[in-house]
CSV table of C-alpha atoms in Angstrom, one decimal:
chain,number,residue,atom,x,y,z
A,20,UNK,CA,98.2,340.2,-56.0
A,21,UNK,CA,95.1,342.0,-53.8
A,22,UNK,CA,94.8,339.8,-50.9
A,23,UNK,CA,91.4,338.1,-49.9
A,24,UNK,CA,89.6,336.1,-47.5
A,25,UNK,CA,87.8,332.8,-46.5
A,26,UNK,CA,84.9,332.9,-44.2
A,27,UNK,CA,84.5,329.9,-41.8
A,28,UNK,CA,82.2,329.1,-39.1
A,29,UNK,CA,82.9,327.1,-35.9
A,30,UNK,CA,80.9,325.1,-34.3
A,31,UNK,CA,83.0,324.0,-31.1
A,32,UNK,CA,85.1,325.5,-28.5
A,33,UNK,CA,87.9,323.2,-30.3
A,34,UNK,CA,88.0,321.9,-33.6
A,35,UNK,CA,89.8,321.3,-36.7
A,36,UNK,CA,87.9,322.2,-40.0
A,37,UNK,CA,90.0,320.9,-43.1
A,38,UNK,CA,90.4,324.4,-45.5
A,39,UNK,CA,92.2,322.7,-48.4
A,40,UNK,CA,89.8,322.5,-50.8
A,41,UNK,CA,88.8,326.1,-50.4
A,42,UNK,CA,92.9,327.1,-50.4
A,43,UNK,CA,93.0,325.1,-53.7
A,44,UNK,CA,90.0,326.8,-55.3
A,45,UNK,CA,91.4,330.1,-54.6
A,46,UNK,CA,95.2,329.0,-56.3
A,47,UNK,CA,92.8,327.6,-59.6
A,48,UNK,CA,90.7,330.7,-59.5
A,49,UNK,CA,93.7,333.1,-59.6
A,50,UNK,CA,95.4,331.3,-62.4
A,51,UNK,CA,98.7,331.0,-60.5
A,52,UNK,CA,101.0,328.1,-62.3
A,53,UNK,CA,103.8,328.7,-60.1
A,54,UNK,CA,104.5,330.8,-56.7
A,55,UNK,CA,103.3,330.5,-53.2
A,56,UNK,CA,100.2,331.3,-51.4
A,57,UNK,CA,100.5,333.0,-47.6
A,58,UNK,CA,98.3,332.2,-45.5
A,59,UNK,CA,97.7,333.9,-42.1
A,60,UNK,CA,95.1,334.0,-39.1
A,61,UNK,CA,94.1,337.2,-37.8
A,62,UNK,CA,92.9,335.9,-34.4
A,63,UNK,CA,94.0,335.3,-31.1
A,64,UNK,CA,93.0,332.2,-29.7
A,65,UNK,CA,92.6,330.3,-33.2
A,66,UNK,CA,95.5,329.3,-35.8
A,67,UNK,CA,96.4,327.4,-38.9
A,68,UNK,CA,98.4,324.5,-39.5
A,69,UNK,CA,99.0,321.1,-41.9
A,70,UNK,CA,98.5,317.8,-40.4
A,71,UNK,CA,97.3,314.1,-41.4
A,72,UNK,CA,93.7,314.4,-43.1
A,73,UNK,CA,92.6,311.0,-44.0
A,74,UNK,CA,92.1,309.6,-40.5
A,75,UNK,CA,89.9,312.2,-39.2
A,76,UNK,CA,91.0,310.8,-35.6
A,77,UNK,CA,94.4,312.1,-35.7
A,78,UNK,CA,92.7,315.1,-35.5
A,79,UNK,CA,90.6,314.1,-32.7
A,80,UNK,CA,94.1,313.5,-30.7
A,81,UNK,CA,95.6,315.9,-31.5
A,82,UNK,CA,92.7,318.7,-29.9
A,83,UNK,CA,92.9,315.9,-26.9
A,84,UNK,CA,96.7,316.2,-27.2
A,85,UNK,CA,96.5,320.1,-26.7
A,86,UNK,CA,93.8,320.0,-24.2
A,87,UNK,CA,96.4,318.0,-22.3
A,88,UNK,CA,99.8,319.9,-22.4
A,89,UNK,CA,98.1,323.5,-21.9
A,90,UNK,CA,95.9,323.3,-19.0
A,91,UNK,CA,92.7,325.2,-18.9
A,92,UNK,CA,93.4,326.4,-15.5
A,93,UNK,CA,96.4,327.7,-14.0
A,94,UNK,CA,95.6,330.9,-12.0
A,95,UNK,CA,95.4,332.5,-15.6
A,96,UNK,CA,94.8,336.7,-15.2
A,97,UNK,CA,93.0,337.4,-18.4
A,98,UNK,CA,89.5,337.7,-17.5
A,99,UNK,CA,88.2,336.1,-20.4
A,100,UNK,CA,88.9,332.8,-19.0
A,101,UNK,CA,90.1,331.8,-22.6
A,102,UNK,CA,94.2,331.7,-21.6
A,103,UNK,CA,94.8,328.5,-22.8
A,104,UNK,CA,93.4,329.2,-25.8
A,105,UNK,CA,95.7,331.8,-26.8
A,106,UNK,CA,98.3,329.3,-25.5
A,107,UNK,CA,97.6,327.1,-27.9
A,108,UNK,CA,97.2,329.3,-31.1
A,109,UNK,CA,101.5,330.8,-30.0
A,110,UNK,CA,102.0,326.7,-29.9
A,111,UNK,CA,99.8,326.3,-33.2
A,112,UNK,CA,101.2,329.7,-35.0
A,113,UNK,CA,99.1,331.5,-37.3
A,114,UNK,CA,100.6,332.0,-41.1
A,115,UNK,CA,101.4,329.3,-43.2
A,116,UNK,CA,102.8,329.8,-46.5
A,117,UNK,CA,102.3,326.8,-49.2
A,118,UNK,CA,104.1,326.6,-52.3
A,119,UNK,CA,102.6,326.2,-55.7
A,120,UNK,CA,103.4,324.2,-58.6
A,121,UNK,CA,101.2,323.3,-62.1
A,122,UNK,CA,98.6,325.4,-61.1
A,123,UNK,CA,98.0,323.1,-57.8
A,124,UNK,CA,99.2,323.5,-54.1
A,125,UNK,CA,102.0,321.2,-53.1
A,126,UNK,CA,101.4,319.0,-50.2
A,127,UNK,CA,102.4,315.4,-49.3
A,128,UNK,CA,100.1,312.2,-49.7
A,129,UNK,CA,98.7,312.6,-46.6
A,130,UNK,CA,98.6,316.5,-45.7
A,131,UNK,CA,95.7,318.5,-45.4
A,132,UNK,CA,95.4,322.5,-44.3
A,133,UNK,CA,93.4,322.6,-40.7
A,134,UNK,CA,91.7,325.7,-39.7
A,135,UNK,CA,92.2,325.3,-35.5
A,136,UNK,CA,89.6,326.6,-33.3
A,137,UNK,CA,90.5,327.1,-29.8
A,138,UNK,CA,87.9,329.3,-28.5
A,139,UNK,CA,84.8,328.3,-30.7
A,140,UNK,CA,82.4,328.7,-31.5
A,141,UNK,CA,82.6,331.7,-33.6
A,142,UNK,CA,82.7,333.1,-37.0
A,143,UNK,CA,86.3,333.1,-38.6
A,144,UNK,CA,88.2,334.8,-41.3
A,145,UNK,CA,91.8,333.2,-43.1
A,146,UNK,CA,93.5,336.0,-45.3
A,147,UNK,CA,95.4,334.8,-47.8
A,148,UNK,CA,97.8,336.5,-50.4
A,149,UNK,CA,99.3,335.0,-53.6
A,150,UNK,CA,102.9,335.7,-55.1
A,151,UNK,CA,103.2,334.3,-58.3
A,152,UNK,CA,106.6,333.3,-59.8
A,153,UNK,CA,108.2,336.5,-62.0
A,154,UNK,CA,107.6,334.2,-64.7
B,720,UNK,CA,112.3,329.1,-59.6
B,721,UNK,CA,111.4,325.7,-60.1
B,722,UNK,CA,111.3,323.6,-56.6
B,723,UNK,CA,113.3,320.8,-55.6
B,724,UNK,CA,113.6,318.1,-53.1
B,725,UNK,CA,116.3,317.5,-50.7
B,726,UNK,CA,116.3,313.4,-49.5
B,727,UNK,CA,117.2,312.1,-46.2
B,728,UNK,CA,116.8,308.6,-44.3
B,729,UNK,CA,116.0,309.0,-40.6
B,730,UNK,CA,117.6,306.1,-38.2
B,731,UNK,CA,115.5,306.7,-35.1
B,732,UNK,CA,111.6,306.8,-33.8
B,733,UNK,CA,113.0,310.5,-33.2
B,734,UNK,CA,115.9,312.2,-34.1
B,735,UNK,CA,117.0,316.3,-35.2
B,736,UNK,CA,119.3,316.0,-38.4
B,737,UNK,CA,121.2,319.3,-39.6
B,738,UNK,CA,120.4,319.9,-43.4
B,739,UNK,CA,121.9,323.3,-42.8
B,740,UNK,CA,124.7,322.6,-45.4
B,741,UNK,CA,122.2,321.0,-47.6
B,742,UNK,CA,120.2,324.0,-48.1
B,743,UNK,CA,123.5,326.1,-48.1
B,744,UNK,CA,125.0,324.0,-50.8
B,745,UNK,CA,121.5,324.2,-52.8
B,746,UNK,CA,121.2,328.9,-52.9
B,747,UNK,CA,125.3,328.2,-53.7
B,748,UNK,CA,123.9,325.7,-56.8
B,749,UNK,CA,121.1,327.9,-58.2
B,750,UNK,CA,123.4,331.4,-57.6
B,751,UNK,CA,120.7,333.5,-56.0
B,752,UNK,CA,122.1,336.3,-54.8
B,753,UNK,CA,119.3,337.8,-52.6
B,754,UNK,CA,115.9,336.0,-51.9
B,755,UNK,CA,114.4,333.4,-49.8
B,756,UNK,CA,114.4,330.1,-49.4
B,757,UNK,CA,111.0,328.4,-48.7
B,758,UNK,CA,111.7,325.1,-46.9
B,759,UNK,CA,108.3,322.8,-46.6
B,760,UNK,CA,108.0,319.3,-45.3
B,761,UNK,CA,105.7,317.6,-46.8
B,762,UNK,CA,105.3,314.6,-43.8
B,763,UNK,CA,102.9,314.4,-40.9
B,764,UNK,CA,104.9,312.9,-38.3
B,765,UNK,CA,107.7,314.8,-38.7
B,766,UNK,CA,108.9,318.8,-39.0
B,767,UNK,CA,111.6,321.5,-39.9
B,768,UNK,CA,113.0,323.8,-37.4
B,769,UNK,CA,115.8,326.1,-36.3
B,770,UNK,CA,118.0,325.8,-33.4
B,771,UNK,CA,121.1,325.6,-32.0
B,772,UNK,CA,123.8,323.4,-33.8
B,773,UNK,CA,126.8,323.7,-31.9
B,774,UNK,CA,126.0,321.8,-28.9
B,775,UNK,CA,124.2,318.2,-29.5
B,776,UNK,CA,123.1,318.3,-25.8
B,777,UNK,CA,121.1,320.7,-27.3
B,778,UNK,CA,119.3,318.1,-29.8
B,779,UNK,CA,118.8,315.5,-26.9
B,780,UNK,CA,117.8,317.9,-24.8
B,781,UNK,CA,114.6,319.5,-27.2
B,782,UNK,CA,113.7,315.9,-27.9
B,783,UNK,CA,113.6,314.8,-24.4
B,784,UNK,CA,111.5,317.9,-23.3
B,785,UNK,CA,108.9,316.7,-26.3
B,786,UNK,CA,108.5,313.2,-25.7
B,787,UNK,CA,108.0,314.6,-22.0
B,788,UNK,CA,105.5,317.1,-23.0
B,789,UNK,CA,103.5,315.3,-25.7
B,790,UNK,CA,102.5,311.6,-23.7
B,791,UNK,CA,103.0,308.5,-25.8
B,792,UNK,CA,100.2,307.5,-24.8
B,793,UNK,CA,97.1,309.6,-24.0
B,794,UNK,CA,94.4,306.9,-24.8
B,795,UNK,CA,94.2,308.0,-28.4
B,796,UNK,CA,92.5,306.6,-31.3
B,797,UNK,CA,94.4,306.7,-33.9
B,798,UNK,CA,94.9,303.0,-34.8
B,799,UNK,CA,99.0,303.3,-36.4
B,800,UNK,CA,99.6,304.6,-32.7
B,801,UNK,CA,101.6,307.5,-33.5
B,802,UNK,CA,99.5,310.5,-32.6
B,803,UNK,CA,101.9,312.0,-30.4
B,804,UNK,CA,103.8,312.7,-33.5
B,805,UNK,CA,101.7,314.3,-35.4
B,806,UNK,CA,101.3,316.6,-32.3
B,807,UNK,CA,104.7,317.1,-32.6
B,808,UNK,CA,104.7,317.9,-36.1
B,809,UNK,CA,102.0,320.9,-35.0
B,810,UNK,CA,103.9,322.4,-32.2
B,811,UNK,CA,107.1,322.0,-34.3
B,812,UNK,CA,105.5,323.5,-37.8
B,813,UNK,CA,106.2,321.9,-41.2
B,814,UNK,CA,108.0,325.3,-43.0
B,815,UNK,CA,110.5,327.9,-42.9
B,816,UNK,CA,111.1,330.7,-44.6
B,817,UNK,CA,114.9,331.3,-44.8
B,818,UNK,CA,116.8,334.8,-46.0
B,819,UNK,CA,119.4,334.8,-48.6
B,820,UNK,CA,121.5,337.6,-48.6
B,821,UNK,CA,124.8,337.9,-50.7
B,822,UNK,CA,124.7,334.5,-52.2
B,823,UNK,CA,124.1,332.8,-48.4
B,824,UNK,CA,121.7,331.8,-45.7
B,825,UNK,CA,120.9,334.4,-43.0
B,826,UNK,CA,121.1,332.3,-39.7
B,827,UNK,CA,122.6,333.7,-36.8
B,828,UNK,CA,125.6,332.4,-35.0
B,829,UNK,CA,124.1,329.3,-33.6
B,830,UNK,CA,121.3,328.7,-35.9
B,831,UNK,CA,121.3,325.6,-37.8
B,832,UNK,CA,118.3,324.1,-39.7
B,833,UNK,CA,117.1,320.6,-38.8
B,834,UNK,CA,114.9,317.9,-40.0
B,835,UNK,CA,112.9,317.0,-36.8
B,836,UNK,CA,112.2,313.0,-37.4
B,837,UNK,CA,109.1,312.4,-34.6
B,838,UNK,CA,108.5,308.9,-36.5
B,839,UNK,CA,111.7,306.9,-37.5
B,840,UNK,CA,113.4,305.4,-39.3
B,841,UNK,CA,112.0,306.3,-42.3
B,842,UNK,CA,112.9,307.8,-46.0
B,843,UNK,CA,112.2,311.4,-45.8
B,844,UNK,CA,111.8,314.1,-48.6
B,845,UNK,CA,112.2,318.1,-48.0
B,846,UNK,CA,110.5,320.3,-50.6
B,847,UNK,CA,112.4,323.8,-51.3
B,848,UNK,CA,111.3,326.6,-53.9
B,849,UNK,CA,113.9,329.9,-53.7
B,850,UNK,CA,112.1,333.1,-54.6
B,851,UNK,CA,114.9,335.1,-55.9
B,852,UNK,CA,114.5,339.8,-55.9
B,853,UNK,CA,113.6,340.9,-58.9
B,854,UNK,CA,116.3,343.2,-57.7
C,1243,UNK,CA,114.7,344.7,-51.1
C,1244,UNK,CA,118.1,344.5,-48.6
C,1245,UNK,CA,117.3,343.3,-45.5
C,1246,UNK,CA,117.4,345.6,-42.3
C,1247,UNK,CA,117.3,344.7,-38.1
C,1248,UNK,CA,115.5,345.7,-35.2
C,1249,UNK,CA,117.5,346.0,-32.5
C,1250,UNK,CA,116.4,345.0,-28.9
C,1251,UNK,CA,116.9,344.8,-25.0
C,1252,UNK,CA,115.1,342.2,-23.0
C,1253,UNK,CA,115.3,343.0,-19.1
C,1254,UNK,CA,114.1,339.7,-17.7
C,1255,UNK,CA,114.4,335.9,-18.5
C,1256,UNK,CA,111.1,335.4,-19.7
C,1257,UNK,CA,109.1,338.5,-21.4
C,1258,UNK,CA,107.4,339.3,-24.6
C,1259,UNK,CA,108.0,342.6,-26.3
C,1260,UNK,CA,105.7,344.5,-28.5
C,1261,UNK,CA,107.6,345.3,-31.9
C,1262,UNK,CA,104.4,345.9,-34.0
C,1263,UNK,CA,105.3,349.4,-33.7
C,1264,UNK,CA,108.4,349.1,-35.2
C,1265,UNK,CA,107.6,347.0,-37.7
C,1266,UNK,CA,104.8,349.6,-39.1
C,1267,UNK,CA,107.8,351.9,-39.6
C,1268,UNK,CA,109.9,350.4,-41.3
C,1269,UNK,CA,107.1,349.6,-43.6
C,1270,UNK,CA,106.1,353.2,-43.5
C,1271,UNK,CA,109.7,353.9,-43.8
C,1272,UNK,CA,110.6,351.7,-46.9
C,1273,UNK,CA,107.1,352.9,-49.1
C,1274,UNK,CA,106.2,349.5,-49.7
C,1275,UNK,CA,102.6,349.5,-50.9
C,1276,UNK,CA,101.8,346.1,-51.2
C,1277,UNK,CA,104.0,342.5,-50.7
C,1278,UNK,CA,105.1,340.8,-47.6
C,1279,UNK,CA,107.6,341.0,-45.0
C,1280,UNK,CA,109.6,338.6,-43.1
C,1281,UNK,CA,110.8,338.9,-39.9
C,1282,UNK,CA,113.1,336.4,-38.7
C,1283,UNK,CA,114.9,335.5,-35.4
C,1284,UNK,CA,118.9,335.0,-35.7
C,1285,UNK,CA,118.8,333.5,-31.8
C,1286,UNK,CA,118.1,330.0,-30.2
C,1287,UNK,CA,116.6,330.9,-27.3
C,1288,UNK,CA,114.1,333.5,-28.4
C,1289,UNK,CA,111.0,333.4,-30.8
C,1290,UNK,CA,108.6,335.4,-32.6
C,1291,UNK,CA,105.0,335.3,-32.2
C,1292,UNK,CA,101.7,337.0,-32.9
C,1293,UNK,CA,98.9,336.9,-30.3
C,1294,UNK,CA,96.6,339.5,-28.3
C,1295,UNK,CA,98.1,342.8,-27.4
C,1296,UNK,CA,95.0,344.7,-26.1
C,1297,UNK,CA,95.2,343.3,-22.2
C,1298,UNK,CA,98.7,342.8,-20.8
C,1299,UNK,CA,97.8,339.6,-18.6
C,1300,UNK,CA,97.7,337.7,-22.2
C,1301,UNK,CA,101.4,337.7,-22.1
C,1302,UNK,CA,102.1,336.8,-18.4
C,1303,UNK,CA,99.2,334.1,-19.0
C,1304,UNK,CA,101.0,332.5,-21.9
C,1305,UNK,CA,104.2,333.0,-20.5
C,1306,UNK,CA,102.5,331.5,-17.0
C,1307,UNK,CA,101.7,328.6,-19.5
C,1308,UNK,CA,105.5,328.1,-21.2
C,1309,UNK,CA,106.9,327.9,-18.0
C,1310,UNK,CA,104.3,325.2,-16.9
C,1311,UNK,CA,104.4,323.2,-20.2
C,1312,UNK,CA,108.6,323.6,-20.1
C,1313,UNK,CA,109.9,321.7,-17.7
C,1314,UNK,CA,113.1,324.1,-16.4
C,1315,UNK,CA,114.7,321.3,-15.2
C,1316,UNK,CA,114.1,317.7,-16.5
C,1317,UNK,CA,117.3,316.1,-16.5
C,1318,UNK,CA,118.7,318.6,-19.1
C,1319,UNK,CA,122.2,317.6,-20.8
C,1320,UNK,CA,123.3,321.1,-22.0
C,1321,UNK,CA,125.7,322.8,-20.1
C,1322,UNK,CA,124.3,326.4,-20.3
C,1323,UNK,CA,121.4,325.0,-18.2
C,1324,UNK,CA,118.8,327.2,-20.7
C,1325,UNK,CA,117.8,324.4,-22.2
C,1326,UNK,CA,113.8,324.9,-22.0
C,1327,UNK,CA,114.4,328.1,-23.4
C,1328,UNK,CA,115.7,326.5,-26.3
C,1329,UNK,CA,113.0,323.6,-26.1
C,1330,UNK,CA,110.0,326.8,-25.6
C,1331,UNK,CA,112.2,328.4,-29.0
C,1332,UNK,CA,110.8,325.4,-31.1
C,1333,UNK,CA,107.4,325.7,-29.9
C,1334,UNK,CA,107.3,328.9,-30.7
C,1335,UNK,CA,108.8,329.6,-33.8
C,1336,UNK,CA,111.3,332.2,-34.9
C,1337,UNK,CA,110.0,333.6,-38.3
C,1338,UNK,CA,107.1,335.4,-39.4
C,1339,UNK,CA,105.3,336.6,-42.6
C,1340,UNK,CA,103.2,339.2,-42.4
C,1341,UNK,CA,101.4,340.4,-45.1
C,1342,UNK,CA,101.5,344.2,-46.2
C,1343,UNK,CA,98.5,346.2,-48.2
C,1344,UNK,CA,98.0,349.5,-48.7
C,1345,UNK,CA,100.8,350.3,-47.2
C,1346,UNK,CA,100.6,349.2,-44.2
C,1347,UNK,CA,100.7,345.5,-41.8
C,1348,UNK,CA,97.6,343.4,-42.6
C,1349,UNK,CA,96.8,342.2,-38.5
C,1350,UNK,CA,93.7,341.4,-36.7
C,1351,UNK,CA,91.8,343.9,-34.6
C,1352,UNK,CA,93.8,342.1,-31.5
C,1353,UNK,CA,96.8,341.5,-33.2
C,1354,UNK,CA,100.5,342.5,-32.2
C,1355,UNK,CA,103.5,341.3,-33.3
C,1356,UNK,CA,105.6,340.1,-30.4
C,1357,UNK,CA,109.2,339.5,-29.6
C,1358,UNK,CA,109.7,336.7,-27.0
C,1359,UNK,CA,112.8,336.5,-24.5
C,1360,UNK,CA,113.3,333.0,-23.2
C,1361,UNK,CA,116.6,333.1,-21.4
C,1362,UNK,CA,117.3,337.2,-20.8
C,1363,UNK,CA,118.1,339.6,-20.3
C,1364,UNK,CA,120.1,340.1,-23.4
C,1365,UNK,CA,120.3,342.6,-26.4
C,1366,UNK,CA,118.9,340.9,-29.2
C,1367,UNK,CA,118.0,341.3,-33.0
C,1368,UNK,CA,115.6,341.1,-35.1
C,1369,UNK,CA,116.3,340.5,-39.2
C,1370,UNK,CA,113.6,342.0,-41.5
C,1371,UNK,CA,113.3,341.6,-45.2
C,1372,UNK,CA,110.2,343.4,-47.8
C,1373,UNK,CA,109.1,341.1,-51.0
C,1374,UNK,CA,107.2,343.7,-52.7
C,1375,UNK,CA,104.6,342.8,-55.6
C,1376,UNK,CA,106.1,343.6,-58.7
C,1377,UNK,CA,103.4,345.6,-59.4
């Protein structure tokens, strides 16, 4: 199936923005009963993942989590200033690919689909492709 | 292919268990010749990765280096107090995408697959869906 | 579609390789119009990443930062003593899935596709397989 793409804005240098709804739409629009659907980041210093959702701060500790382990500073070279951020999005990775089944994505009780900002804010792009089952 | 679920029980607060047969025994069980194997985990405080199986050191040794980079304790907010492994389960990553070539996994020589348990003991559920070539 | 490899050698312990290159041709190579394809790491102390590729201190910085978050000694049980490589193997990931349109790699505009040696120098691999749409 042609690929496509969901537009996002960021509002913080780091932040988690829940995407599942949007990924869901997409799998209903297409029609898709069965398959999976790929997800994947195209940027540098952001990337995509599936974490808890209903507590929105487990998200909270988890940016505080990362803004712990990679530090912001460290005699970095890039002269961006925005090392850690690309840091975190190798730690993070970028593509995701989540299975379909009846027409719905499959994802435990408590999962939801994060969008991870590490360099915000700025506008943002997902690309996502769907392979449907053969039959 | 339809998707199935592998079951396991944990025994620790954080433990790497080899499901490497499991998932063998599974592409043996549905006779896919060529293909992949999606493997998704469908927990938050937990995740699926690949590593070396030959040594155990090599188990202790990944889970020490976590619980020494992600801090128990890091003044979070998350009231169940277990934030540091849902971290985990981000820098770990919740799916893998495995090759099946001539009726078997592709893993090199060391490679097994493990069920990374950040959260224990607890009952614990792997989601699989095998895209078979269409040849 | 059978699955190929990339061959490799690192020349230092810690280094990230640009294989986007590579990768385009054997898209190029195999006339795959549209689909996916996998790239996969067979070794345990290696991973596969994408990140920026434009300015070169991207890499040292985020190797800078493995070697910071990685402790290279902590008390380590393994006897090959490379045991943060294997840890920094987890963080990183060792399979990709990149999409494929129009013939060619679906990346961002800073996007390369990167090989990362964690205890080199070796010769290494890396295992490639093309899921092409059906149509």
């Amino acid at each position: 199936m042609v690929p496509g793409q969901l537009k996002l804005s960021t509002t913080s240098r780091m932040e988690m923005i829940d995407i599942t709804d949007e990924v869901e739409h997409i799998v209903q629009s297409e029609s898709v009963s069965s398959g999976v659907i790929q997800l994947f980041n195209p940027h540098t210093t952001a990337g995509l993942t599936i974490n808890e959702g209903a507590d929105p701060d487990v998200c909270r500790d988890i940016l505080k989590g990362l803004a712990h382990i990679v530090p912001r500073d460290l005699g970095y070279r890039h002269a961006e200033g925005n090392s850690a951020a690309h840091i975190m999005t190798l730690l993070t990775g970028g593509a995701l690919t989540v299975l379909i089944e009846n027409g719905k994505i499959l994802l435990g009780t408590w999962q939801k689909i994060f969008f991870c900002e590490f360099d915000g804010p700025r506008a943002r792009t997902v690309r996502w492709k769907i392979v449907a089952d053969s039959r």
